[in-house]
Amino acid sequence: MDVMNMRPETNGFREAISLDGIWYCRADKDGLGHSNGWAKGWSVTDPDSHPIAVPGSWNEQLAEAGLMNFEGPMWYQRQVRIPERAAGADIMLHFGSADYRAEIFCNGQRVGKSGPLMLPFAVDIGAVARPGKIITLVVKVTARLPKHGPMQEVRSEDYVAEGRARDEYWPAVRFDFFPFGGLNRSVHLCLLPKLRIENVTIDTGWSGGKSSLGVSTETKGGSGKLRLLIDGERLDQPFEAGIQARFTPYVQPWSPDNPVLYDCSIELLGETGQVLDRIERRIGFRTLRVEGLQLLLNDQPIILKGFGKHEDTPVHGRGVNLPMLVKDFGLLDWIGANSVRTSHYPYDEAFLDMADERGILVISECFSVNLDFRKISDEDQNAHRSALEAQFARDRHHASVVAWSLSNEPGYLAEPEYGARSGPYWRDLFDYARQLDSSRPMTVANVQYAGNADPAFDYCDFLTINRYHGWYSEPGQLDRASSALTETLDDLAKAHEKPIFISEFGADAVAGMHATIDQMWTEEYQSDLIALYWQIIAEHQNCIGGHVWNFADFRTAQHGRRAVMNRKGVFTRERDPKRSAFTLKKLWGAGT
Ligand code: BDP
C-alpha cells in the first residue's frame, strides 16, 4: 500500500525509465504457464508467442490470433537493462495498472503482485536486479475479477444461478463494457534514493477569497526535514515528516474558466540543509462543496454539464491512447462541457493531468459496478475500503478531482437484500471515506431499478441518479419519459434536502440511422431525448446538472441488445459527431 502514490518522475534525485513499447505475450489457455516455466521467460520465436504493444489491451490487437474474448492468464515478457547508475539506488518497477490483476517475475523469481484494481502498484526488484545487467521481466496478467471486492466477478454459469439468464454477456461480466485485459497503462523502471520522500498527501482549497494547502509526507530509509516550494519559491520554514503542515500561499483560484496551476515541489533536506530528494506535482486551488440545494465551486453555484466516459478506443482497447486523449479534451471544449465522471473506474493519470490543465471538473469513480447485496460480505467491504485508499492516494492532489463516486448502480438486480443490507454498508464506507478525505463531496450513482428510496442517499452529499426513461422504460415515448423523470425528481426533492445530479441519461443511436418519427436507435431520437432531459434539468431547482451517457460509443461484451458497441455515444467510437453533439453544443454553448 505504501507506494500507491509514487508517481514515476525524473528529476535530479529520482529517475523513471519508460518500459513502454513492444513486449511479447503468450496466452495460457490451459493454465500450464507455471509448470511450463514461463515465469523464467520463453523463446519469442515460438509460434504462440505474439508481439504486443504496451500500453494496450490484448483483445483487439490480437483478435486474429483468436484472443478477442480471452480473459487470461496472459504472460508478458521483455528484457530490461538495469543501468550502471542504479548502483546505490532502490530499483522498483511501477505499473500504471495491470487489468485486472498481475503477478511479477524477474529472472524467474516472483517479486510481487498488483493491488487494488485499475490503479498503480510498484514492486521492489532490488533483490534480483543488478546494475549493468539485463533481467528477464515476466508479468502474468488476468482479466478475471476476484470473487470478492467492490467489483465482484461473474461467470457464465452464474447467470442461470442468479436467475437472470437473459442478461448473459460473453465474455461474462457484471457490467456493460468490454473486459479489456492487459498492461493498459505505462510501465516504468524507477531508480529512487534510498532515503526518500514517500506517501505524500496534498490537499488544496479556496474559500472566502483565501487559499489553503495541507501537506503531509513520510520518509523512507531515515528521517529529515521537508521543504515546500510553489513555483520555485520556498514557503515558510521546513516542516517535519508525519505531520500535516498547513499553508495559505498567495495564489489565484483554479476554475474551469481559469485553470491556473502551480508547480509544487517537496524537498527532503539532509543535516546540512542539502536536498536529498524531491517530488513535483502540478496543483490548483479550489473547493467544491454542497450548500443547501446548490453545488458551489469556490463559493459560486455551478451546474455540471458533461458526460460519463470510458477508456475505450479502437485497437488500444482500454490502453492509454494519448492522441485520442487530446482529441477528447478538444471535443469537450468544442461542445461546451465542464465535467466528466470517470465511469466506472479510476482513469489513467494522464487524463487527470489534462483535466487539471483544461479546467474540467472530474467526479472520480471507484471501480465498483452493480454490487450484488445477496453476496455482500466483510471481505467485499474491506476490499472496497482498500480501493478507496489507493484511489484517493493517487488522485487527491489533482485540482480537477472535485468529488468521489464510491460505486455505480449497486443493487442493480433490485434484490430485496439491497434495501435491507446496504444501509450499514454505506454508512460504514462513507464514514471511512470521509476519514480519508473530508475535503470533497461524495456520492453513489443510483440505478433506476433500485428506485428512489436508495439507502445510499442518506449518506451522499448530493444525490446521483442514472435514469433511462424513454429507453429502458417508456421506450420510444418521450411524453411518458418526461412525466416519469419529472416525477422522480419531485419524489427525491420531497424526500431529501439535497441537490440532485443526473449522472446518466441517454439513448442508443446508430450513426447514420434516421427517422421522421420518435424512433429508437435513430440520431433524431437520441438528440430529442437529450434535449428533453436537459430542459427538465434546467427547470428543476434541486438539479445541479447532468452527464449524458455516453461521450462516445464503446465496445461491450457480446449481448443481443448491443450491436458490437453501446451506441449511446454523442460521438462515434472514432469521434465523429452524431446529431446530438450539435444539439448539446447549442444547449451548453449558451452558458446554461
Ligand atoms: C447504466 C450503466 C452503464 C450502462 C448504461 C446502458 O451504469 O454502465 O452502459 O446503463 O445500459 O445502467 O447504456
XYZ file of C-alpha atoms and ligand atoms in Angstrom:
605
model
C 0.000 0.000 0.000
C 2.805 2.375 0.845
C 3.884 3.145 -2.706
C 0.468 3.796 -4.248
C 1.140 7.471 -4.770
C 4.683 7.030 -6.002
C 4.353 8.696 -9.366
C 7.195 7.885 -11.753
C 9.226 11.060 -12.164
C 12.637 12.094 -13.330
C 14.469 14.937 -11.651
C 17.960 15.269 -10.264
C 17.171 12.753 -7.488
C 14.968 10.043 -8.984
C 14.664 8.588 -12.440
C 11.802 6.898 -14.289
C 12.742 4.909 -17.389
C 9.831 4.025 -19.662
C 9.386 0.342 -20.481
C 6.589 1.071 -22.945
C 6.919 -0.388 -26.410
C 6.690 -3.832 -27.945
C 6.696 -6.714 -25.473
C 5.941 -10.393 -26.177
C 2.986 -12.298 -24.815
C 1.661 -15.806 -24.648
C -1.869 -16.959 -23.853
C -2.064 -19.562 -21.081
C -5.258 -21.243 -22.246
C -4.688 -24.442 -20.251
C -3.279 -22.827 -17.143
C 0.063 -24.578 -17.642
C 2.253 -21.482 -17.783
C 3.783 -22.035 -14.354
C 4.542 -25.717 -14.879
C 5.973 -24.889 -18.320
C 8.379 -22.482 -16.670
C 7.085 -19.337 -18.419
C 7.916 -17.281 -15.343
C 11.549 -17.548 -16.496
C 10.635 -16.368 -19.999
C 10.383 -18.235 -23.296
C 11.740 -18.061 -26.797
C 9.889 -15.254 -28.550
C 10.194 -17.155 -31.827
C 7.788 -19.832 -30.503
C 4.740 -19.867 -32.793
C 2.307 -18.983 -29.973
C 4.385 -16.013 -28.784
C 2.986 -12.701 -30.069
C 4.394 -9.196 -30.159
C 2.138 -6.868 -28.178
C 2.128 -3.115 -27.611
C 2.331 -1.784 -24.050
C 0.312 0.136 -23.071
C -2.620 -1.555 -24.796
C -5.222 -4.278 -24.341
C -4.517 -7.618 -25.961
C -8.086 -8.185 -27.202
C -8.305 -6.121 -30.399
C -4.545 -6.199 -31.047
C -4.632 -9.989 -31.140
C -8.202 -10.652 -32.290
C -6.952 -12.504 -35.389
C -4.876 -14.787 -33.155
C -8.170 -15.846 -31.512
C -7.674 -13.740 -28.369
C -10.527 -11.216 -28.603
C -12.540 -12.832 -25.819
C -9.588 -14.267 -23.925
C -9.736 -13.462 -20.211
C -6.243 -14.608 -19.297
C -3.875 -15.526 -17.927
C -1.747 -13.768 -20.493
C 2.011 -13.877 -19.874
C 4.023 -10.839 -20.943
C 7.785 -10.651 -21.208
C 10.580 -8.300 -22.127
C 14.246 -7.814 -21.322
C 15.212 -4.846 -19.183
C 18.710 -3.455 -18.892
C 19.386 -2.107 -15.417
C 21.651 0.926 -15.872
C 25.026 1.069 -14.121
C 23.880 4.251 -12.398
C 21.284 2.196 -10.467
C 24.076 1.262 -8.031
C 23.149 2.702 -4.638
C 19.516 3.310 -5.610
C 16.362 1.379 -4.782
C 15.201 -0.305 -8.004
C 11.463 -0.548 -8.491
C 9.015 -1.365 -11.244
C 5.945 0.849 -11.475
C 2.793 -0.231 -13.329
C 0.057 2.321 -14.079
C -2.280 -0.665 -13.805
C -2.441 -4.290 -14.956
C -6.011 -5.222 -15.820
C -7.228 -6.577 -13.731
C -4.577 -8.440 -11.756
C -0.952 -9.394 -12.197
C 1.994 -11.259 -10.719
C 5.510 -10.061 -11.483
C 8.600 -12.237 -12.024
C 12.223 -11.207 -12.547
C 14.629 -13.870 -13.817
C 12.047 -16.465 -12.787
C 11.668 -15.189 -9.245
C 8.298 -13.872 -8.066
C 8.840 -10.302 -6.890
C 5.314 -9.030 -6.270
C 1.741 -8.617 -7.383
C -0.809 -5.940 -8.207
C -3.003 -4.206 -5.626
C -6.463 -2.630 -5.909
C -7.841 -2.950 -9.436
C -7.203 -0.369 -12.167
C -4.766 1.556 -10.010
C -0.964 1.766 -9.946
C 1.314 -0.510 -7.996
C 5.061 -0.810 -7.603
C 7.349 -3.711 -6.777
C 10.869 -3.619 -5.404
C 13.195 -5.692 -7.605
C 16.396 -4.784 -5.779
C 16.938 -8.390 -4.661
C 17.146 -9.590 -8.274
C 18.184 -6.633 -10.434
C 21.923 -5.937 -10.676
C 23.250 -2.639 -12.063
C 24.661 -3.128 -15.542
C 22.896 -6.466 -16.083
C 19.867 -7.462 -18.135
C 16.880 -9.073 -16.431
C 14.009 -11.018 -17.955
C 10.828 -9.372 -16.771
C 7.682 -11.527 -16.940
C 4.195 -10.382 -15.971
C 1.270 -12.760 -15.678
C -1.941 -10.792 -16.244
C -5.522 -11.951 -15.850
C -8.666 -10.097 -16.874
C -10.691 -12.240 -14.439
C -12.010 -10.344 -11.459
C -11.691 -11.564 -7.911
C -14.807 -13.127 -6.400
C -14.943 -10.526 -3.649
C -14.405 -6.817 -3.693
C -16.074 -3.633 -4.864
C -16.191 -5.249 -8.332
C -17.438 -8.812 -7.943
C -16.773 -11.491 -10.516
C -19.494 -13.182 -12.533
C -19.080 -16.306 -14.668
C -21.251 -17.737 -17.428
C -22.791 -20.340 -15.137
C -23.740 -17.694 -12.548
C -26.291 -16.007 -14.823
C -28.616 -19.010 -14.557
C -27.898 -19.469 -10.840
C -28.684 -15.773 -10.317
C -31.996 -16.115 -12.174
C -31.025 -13.743 -14.984
C -30.142 -15.973 -17.880
C -31.324 -13.256 -20.299
C -28.569 -10.938 -19.072
C -25.742 -13.224 -20.112
C -22.855 -11.401 -21.719
C -19.896 -13.049 -23.456
C -17.296 -12.750 -22.005
C -19.200 -12.885 -18.716
C -19.285 -9.528 -16.948
C -21.347 -7.734 -14.342
C -21.133 -4.510 -16.316
C -21.836 -3.038 -19.736
C -18.304 -2.520 -21.083
C -15.740 -4.846 -22.547
C -13.393 -6.567 -20.059
C -10.225 -5.479 -21.873
C -7.174 -7.255 -20.458
C -3.544 -6.258 -20.457
C -0.912 -3.810 -19.399
C -3.179 -0.923 -20.256
C -1.069 1.813 -18.709
C 2.616 2.676 -18.785
C 5.314 0.626 -17.097
C 8.440 2.262 -15.666
C 11.708 1.179 -14.157
C 12.280 3.595 -11.282
C 15.546 4.411 -9.562
C 14.913 6.022 -6.199
C 17.182 7.385 -3.490
C 17.336 5.044 -0.509
C 16.486 7.918 1.820
C 13.430 9.412 0.205
C 10.047 11.059 0.293
C 7.080 8.736 0.339
C 3.305 8.853 0.759
C 2.756 12.496 0.008
C -0.683 13.927 0.620
C -1.501 17.322 -0.863
C -4.907 18.937 -0.290
C -5.822 22.329 -1.649
C -8.814 24.583 -1.199
C -10.186 28.012 -1.982
C -12.890 29.710 0.043
C -13.681 33.194 1.300
C -11.098 34.578 -1.129
C -8.287 32.596 0.530
C -6.243 29.585 -0.449
C -5.473 26.623 1.764
C -2.798 23.995 1.345
C -2.287 20.957 3.560
C 0.750 18.751 3.010
C 1.821 15.638 4.827
C 4.733 13.466 3.892
C 6.503 10.404 5.191
C 10.077 9.474 4.587
C 11.624 6.100 3.965
C 15.110 4.924 4.848
C 15.650 7.531 7.565
C 14.344 10.919 8.554
C 14.885 14.535 7.621
C 13.066 17.833 7.382
C 10.930 18.762 4.427
C 10.586 21.965 2.499
C 7.830 23.163 0.206
C 8.227 25.332 -2.887
C 5.488 26.825 -5.051
C 6.703 27.889 -8.495
C 10.239 27.702 -7.125
C 9.547 29.936 -4.106
C 10.034 28.494 -0.633
C 7.088 28.589 1.752
C 7.789 29.266 5.434
C 10.058 27.076 7.491
C 10.959 23.417 6.875
C 8.435 21.013 8.437
C 8.605 17.560 9.980
C 7.624 14.306 8.276
C 4.447 12.639 9.528
C 2.583 15.818 10.486
C 0.223 17.895 8.402
C 1.804 21.231 7.538
C -0.652 23.992 6.585
C -0.018 26.944 4.320
C -2.001 29.804 2.774
C 0.033 30.713 -0.296
C -0.765 33.858 -2.252
C -2.231 32.296 -5.407
C -5.147 32.580 -7.799
C -8.058 30.123 -7.641
C -8.410 27.272 -10.164
C -11.681 27.085 -12.108
C -12.952 25.832 -15.484
C -12.650 29.382 -16.869
C -9.189 29.955 -15.462
C -7.463 26.662 -14.629
C -4.353 28.138 -13.021
C -1.824 25.540 -11.907
C 1.298 25.906 -9.797
C 4.429 23.770 -9.627
C 4.607 22.339 -6.150
C 7.897 20.753 -5.078
C 8.547 18.985 -1.830
C 12.188 18.545 -0.913
C 13.790 16.331 1.668
C 16.696 18.026 3.407
C 19.839 16.495 4.885
C 21.595 17.552 8.121
C 23.305 20.486 6.486
C 20.275 21.576 4.524
C 21.339 19.887 1.280
C 18.497 18.478 -0.869
C 18.371 14.652 -0.857
C 15.144 14.008 -2.748
C 12.365 15.909 -4.453
C 8.887 15.192 -5.765
C 6.973 17.530 -8.030
C 3.233 17.955 -8.604
C 1.083 20.456 -10.521
C -1.578 21.759 -8.180
C -4.514 24.169 -8.262
C -6.578 25.770 -5.509
C -10.324 25.258 -5.474
C -13.142 23.930 -3.314
C -16.265 22.168 -4.434
C -18.898 21.873 -1.728
C -22.596 21.433 -1.267
C -24.645 24.092 0.463
C -28.407 23.653 0.680
C -29.557 22.631 -2.778
C -26.544 24.044 -4.568
C -23.144 22.906 -5.621
C -20.585 25.616 -5.054
C -17.228 25.893 -6.768
C -15.045 28.446 -4.974
C -18.245 29.652 -3.219
C -20.124 30.222 -6.515
C -23.021 27.986 -7.726
C -22.109 25.743 -10.639
C -24.121 23.490 -12.955
C -22.381 20.306 -14.129
C -22.584 19.787 -17.898
C -20.786 16.840 -19.356
C -20.515 13.128 -19.822
C -19.864 9.732 -18.424
C -16.940 8.373 -20.431
C -14.951 5.198 -20.850
C -11.324 4.463 -21.523
C -12.099 2.777 -24.830
C -10.642 3.420 -28.259
C -10.233 1.302 -31.387
C -7.422 -1.277 -31.188
C -5.967 0.223 -27.975
C -8.997 -1.089 -26.085
C -8.589 0.287 -22.570
C -4.914 1.080 -23.236
C -3.723 4.659 -22.914
C -4.215 6.451 -26.254
C -2.665 9.893 -25.994
C -3.745 11.277 -29.391
C -7.352 10.342 -28.551
C -6.987 11.869 -25.100
C -6.003 15.175 -26.692
C -8.865 14.892 -29.198
C -11.401 14.147 -26.448
C -10.467 17.230 -24.449
C -10.773 19.259 -27.658
C -14.260 17.839 -28.161
C -15.275 18.561 -24.547
C -14.254 22.141 -25.155
C -15.978 22.309 -28.550
C -19.266 21.076 -27.123
C -19.172 23.322 -24.029
C -18.888 20.602 -21.354
C -17.347 21.407 -17.975
C -17.228 17.990 -16.290
C -16.734 14.234 -16.630
C -17.369 11.234 -14.401
C -14.640 8.617 -14.716
C -17.267 5.917 -15.162
C -16.747 3.256 -13.950
C -13.170 3.150 -12.642
C -10.225 5.475 -11.986
C -8.723 6.602 -15.315
C -5.073 6.860 -16.217
C -3.375 9.843 -14.571
C -2.729 11.438 -17.965
C -6.490 12.054 -18.080
C -6.398 13.871 -14.733
C -3.323 15.887 -15.715
C -5.149 17.133 -18.771
C -8.364 17.792 -16.819
C -6.266 19.884 -14.382
C -4.850 21.876 -17.284
C -8.054 22.249 -19.273
C -10.315 23.072 -16.317
C -12.576 20.033 -16.481
C -14.250 19.047 -13.191
C -13.908 15.336 -12.517
C -16.057 13.044 -10.427
C -13.627 10.209 -9.846
C -15.343 6.845 -9.539
C -14.206 3.720 -7.726
C -14.167 0.506 -9.806
C -17.403 -0.810 -8.374
C -20.362 -1.658 -10.592
C -23.636 -3.457 -9.820
C -22.627 -4.584 -6.320
C -24.842 -7.581 -5.550
C -26.030 -7.385 -1.951
C -27.172 -11.009 -1.848
C -23.484 -11.849 -1.825
C -22.100 -8.988 0.187
C -19.545 -9.799 2.887
C -16.974 -8.093 5.105
C -14.378 -9.170 2.567
C -16.143 -7.088 -0.095
C -16.231 -4.060 2.145
C -12.599 -4.368 3.225
C -11.523 -4.529 -0.404
C -13.778 -1.561 -1.169
C -12.015 0.422 1.570
C -8.587 -0.515 0.226
C -9.646 0.508 -3.277
C -10.723 3.933 -1.996
C -7.469 4.349 -0.050
C -5.436 3.653 -3.164
C -7.595 5.839 -5.403
C -7.560 8.787 -3.021
C -3.799 8.412 -2.509
C -3.195 8.625 -6.250
C -5.719 11.313 -7.162
C -6.224 13.714 -4.284
C -3.624 16.287 -5.342
C -5.402 16.815 -8.686
C -7.287 20.126 -8.806
C -9.727 18.643 -11.305
C -10.880 15.878 -8.940
C -13.724 17.616 -7.131
C -15.881 14.704 -5.916
C -15.713 10.957 -5.330
C -18.252 8.413 -6.513
C -17.907 5.338 -4.326
C -19.866 2.995 -6.589
C -22.039 2.800 -9.717
C -25.501 1.252 -9.625
C -25.345 -1.006 -6.577
C -28.471 -3.128 -6.160
C -28.821 -3.307 -9.931
C -30.759 -6.582 -9.699
C -33.346 -4.867 -7.482
C -32.548 -7.629 -4.987
C -34.562 -7.193 -1.746
C -31.271 -7.573 0.141
C -30.224 -4.183 -1.221
C -32.831 -2.331 0.813
C -32.201 -4.487 3.872
C -28.406 -4.726 3.927
C -26.945 -1.777 2.155
C -27.698 0.935 4.763
C -24.991 -0.199 7.228
C -22.624 -0.938 4.335
C -22.893 2.632 3.041
C -22.847 4.197 6.496
C -19.531 2.482 7.312
C -17.993 3.021 3.887
C -18.884 6.727 3.718
C -17.566 7.160 7.282
C -14.310 5.556 6.316
C -14.013 7.504 3.056
C -14.636 10.790 4.901
C -11.909 9.966 7.406
C -9.563 9.586 4.450
C -10.664 12.791 2.721
C -13.051 15.289 4.244
C -12.434 17.912 1.581
C -14.634 16.637 -1.242
C -18.318 15.754 -1.657
C -19.062 12.040 -2.022
C -21.831 10.154 -3.725
C -23.005 6.832 -5.190
C -24.718 6.554 -8.604
C -28.198 5.124 -8.053
C -29.781 2.780 -10.605
C -33.384 3.192 -11.729
C -34.187 -0.419 -10.721
C -33.138 0.203 -7.108
C -35.756 3.002 -7.054
C -35.876 6.395 -5.430
C -35.622 5.056 -1.863
C -31.957 4.072 -2.050
C -30.331 3.626 1.403
C -27.133 5.193 -0.004
C -28.904 8.558 -0.404
C -28.799 9.153 3.358
C -25.004 9.310 3.191
C -24.466 11.095 -0.149
C -23.608 14.809 -0.177
C -25.608 15.097 -3.377
C -27.975 12.527 -4.863
C -26.683 10.952 -8.037
C -29.119 9.126 -10.289
C -28.856 7.222 -13.574
C -32.182 7.340 -15.414
C -33.281 5.757 -18.695
C -36.884 6.912 -19.056
C -37.507 6.871 -22.785
C -35.089 3.999 -23.314
C -35.178 1.012 -20.923
C -38.570 2.185 -19.626
C -41.197 4.140 -21.610
C -39.334 3.133 -24.821
C -39.886 5.428 -27.784
C -42.334 7.638 -25.814
C -40.881 10.982 -24.925
C -44.087 12.316 -23.295
C -44.219 9.424 -20.844
C -40.461 9.680 -20.305
C -40.826 13.353 -19.457
C -43.560 12.714 -16.854
C -41.625 9.821 -15.304
C -38.439 11.860 -14.963
C -40.286 14.840 -13.509
C -41.999 12.543 -11.017
C -38.650 11.042 -9.973
C -37.131 14.471 -9.403
C -40.193 15.652 -7.440
C -40.167 12.485 -5.293
C -36.486 12.863 -4.485
C -36.873 16.561 -3.736
C -39.636 15.732 -1.228
C -37.594 13.008 0.465
C -34.189 14.759 0.679
C -32.996 18.310 1.145
C -30.034 17.647 -1.148
C -29.005 18.610 -4.672
C -29.760 16.059 -7.390
C -27.352 15.203 -10.182
C -28.391 13.049 -13.166
C -25.165 11.193 -13.846
C -26.535 9.126 -16.735
C -29.287 9.643 -19.301
C -29.306 8.938 -22.994
C -30.334 6.732 -25.870
C -28.501 4.483 -28.311
C -28.188 5.899 -31.824
C -26.527 4.122 -34.717
C -24.720 6.872 -36.625
C -26.490 7.340 -39.930
C -29.867 5.950 -38.813
C -32.703 8.477 -39.226
C -36.487 8.722 -38.947
C -39.239 11.328 -39.123
C -40.986 9.911 -36.021
C -39.854 9.139 -32.440
C -37.900 6.041 -33.363
C -35.377 4.479 -31.014
C -31.811 3.945 -32.337
C -32.007 6.979 -34.638
C -29.890 10.113 -34.316
C -33.060 12.237 -34.065
C -34.498 10.281 -31.153
C -31.223 10.418 -29.226
C -30.944 14.133 -29.828
C -34.575 14.853 -28.830
C -34.326 12.749 -25.680
C -31.160 14.515 -24.572
C -32.693 17.952 -25.243
C -35.804 16.970 -23.277
C -33.779 15.830 -20.246
C -31.689 18.982 -20.338
C -34.825 21.129 -20.344
C -36.175 19.263 -17.292
C -32.813 19.573 -15.512
C -32.701 23.312 -16.220
C -36.257 23.782 -14.897
C -35.742 21.817 -11.703
C -34.283 23.942 -8.929
C -32.775 20.985 -6.996
C -30.866 19.802 -10.072
C -27.187 20.626 -10.245
C -26.751 19.347 -13.783
C -26.414 16.219 -15.808
C -23.996 13.969 -17.631
C -25.073 12.413 -20.900
C -24.377 8.703 -21.208
C -22.011 8.420 -23.051
C -19.383 10.688 -24.576
C -18.574 8.130 -27.296
C -19.743 4.699 -28.449
C -17.803 1.978 -26.647
C -17.261 -1.728 -27.067
C -19.196 -4.074 -24.811
C -19.130 -7.796 -24.250
C -21.489 -9.611 -26.636
C -25.219 -9.396 -25.968
C -28.398 -9.294 -28.047
C -29.110 -5.690 -27.135
C -25.696 -4.432 -28.243
C -24.588 -4.074 -31.864
C -20.876 -4.636 -31.064
C -20.951 -1.441 -29.055
C -23.084 0.510 -26.667
C -24.230 3.216 -29.105
C -25.230 5.854 -26.577
C -22.232 7.934 -27.600
C -22.796 11.503 -28.679
C -19.699 10.785 -30.764
C -18.937 7.502 -32.502
C -16.055 5.391 -31.253
C -13.913 7.171 -33.907
C -15.178 10.531 -32.521
C -17.410 11.600 -35.405
C -20.289 13.746 -34.121
C -23.877 12.478 -34.179
C -26.793 14.906 -34.389
C -26.977 15.115 -30.565
C -23.455 16.596 -30.472
C -24.719 19.712 -32.287
C -27.790 19.855 -30.052
C -25.626 19.817 -26.933
C -23.242 22.369 -28.366
C -26.198 24.734 -28.736
C -27.571 23.989 -25.261
C -24.271 24.159 -23.399
C -22.586 26.794 -25.503
C -25.399 29.162 -24.470
C -23.983 29.163 -20.926
C -26.812 27.284 -19.179
C -26.275 2.059 -16.886
C -24.831 1.710 -16.554
C -23.892 1.887 -17.738
C -24.523 1.280 -18.985
C -25.833 2.001 -19.267
C -26.522 1.483 -20.532
O -24.360 2.480 -15.461
O -22.649 1.302 -17.449
O -23.682 1.302 -20.093
O -26.688 1.756 -18.188
O -27.207 0.468 -20.436
O -27.138 1.306 -16.152
O -26.335 2.065 -21.582
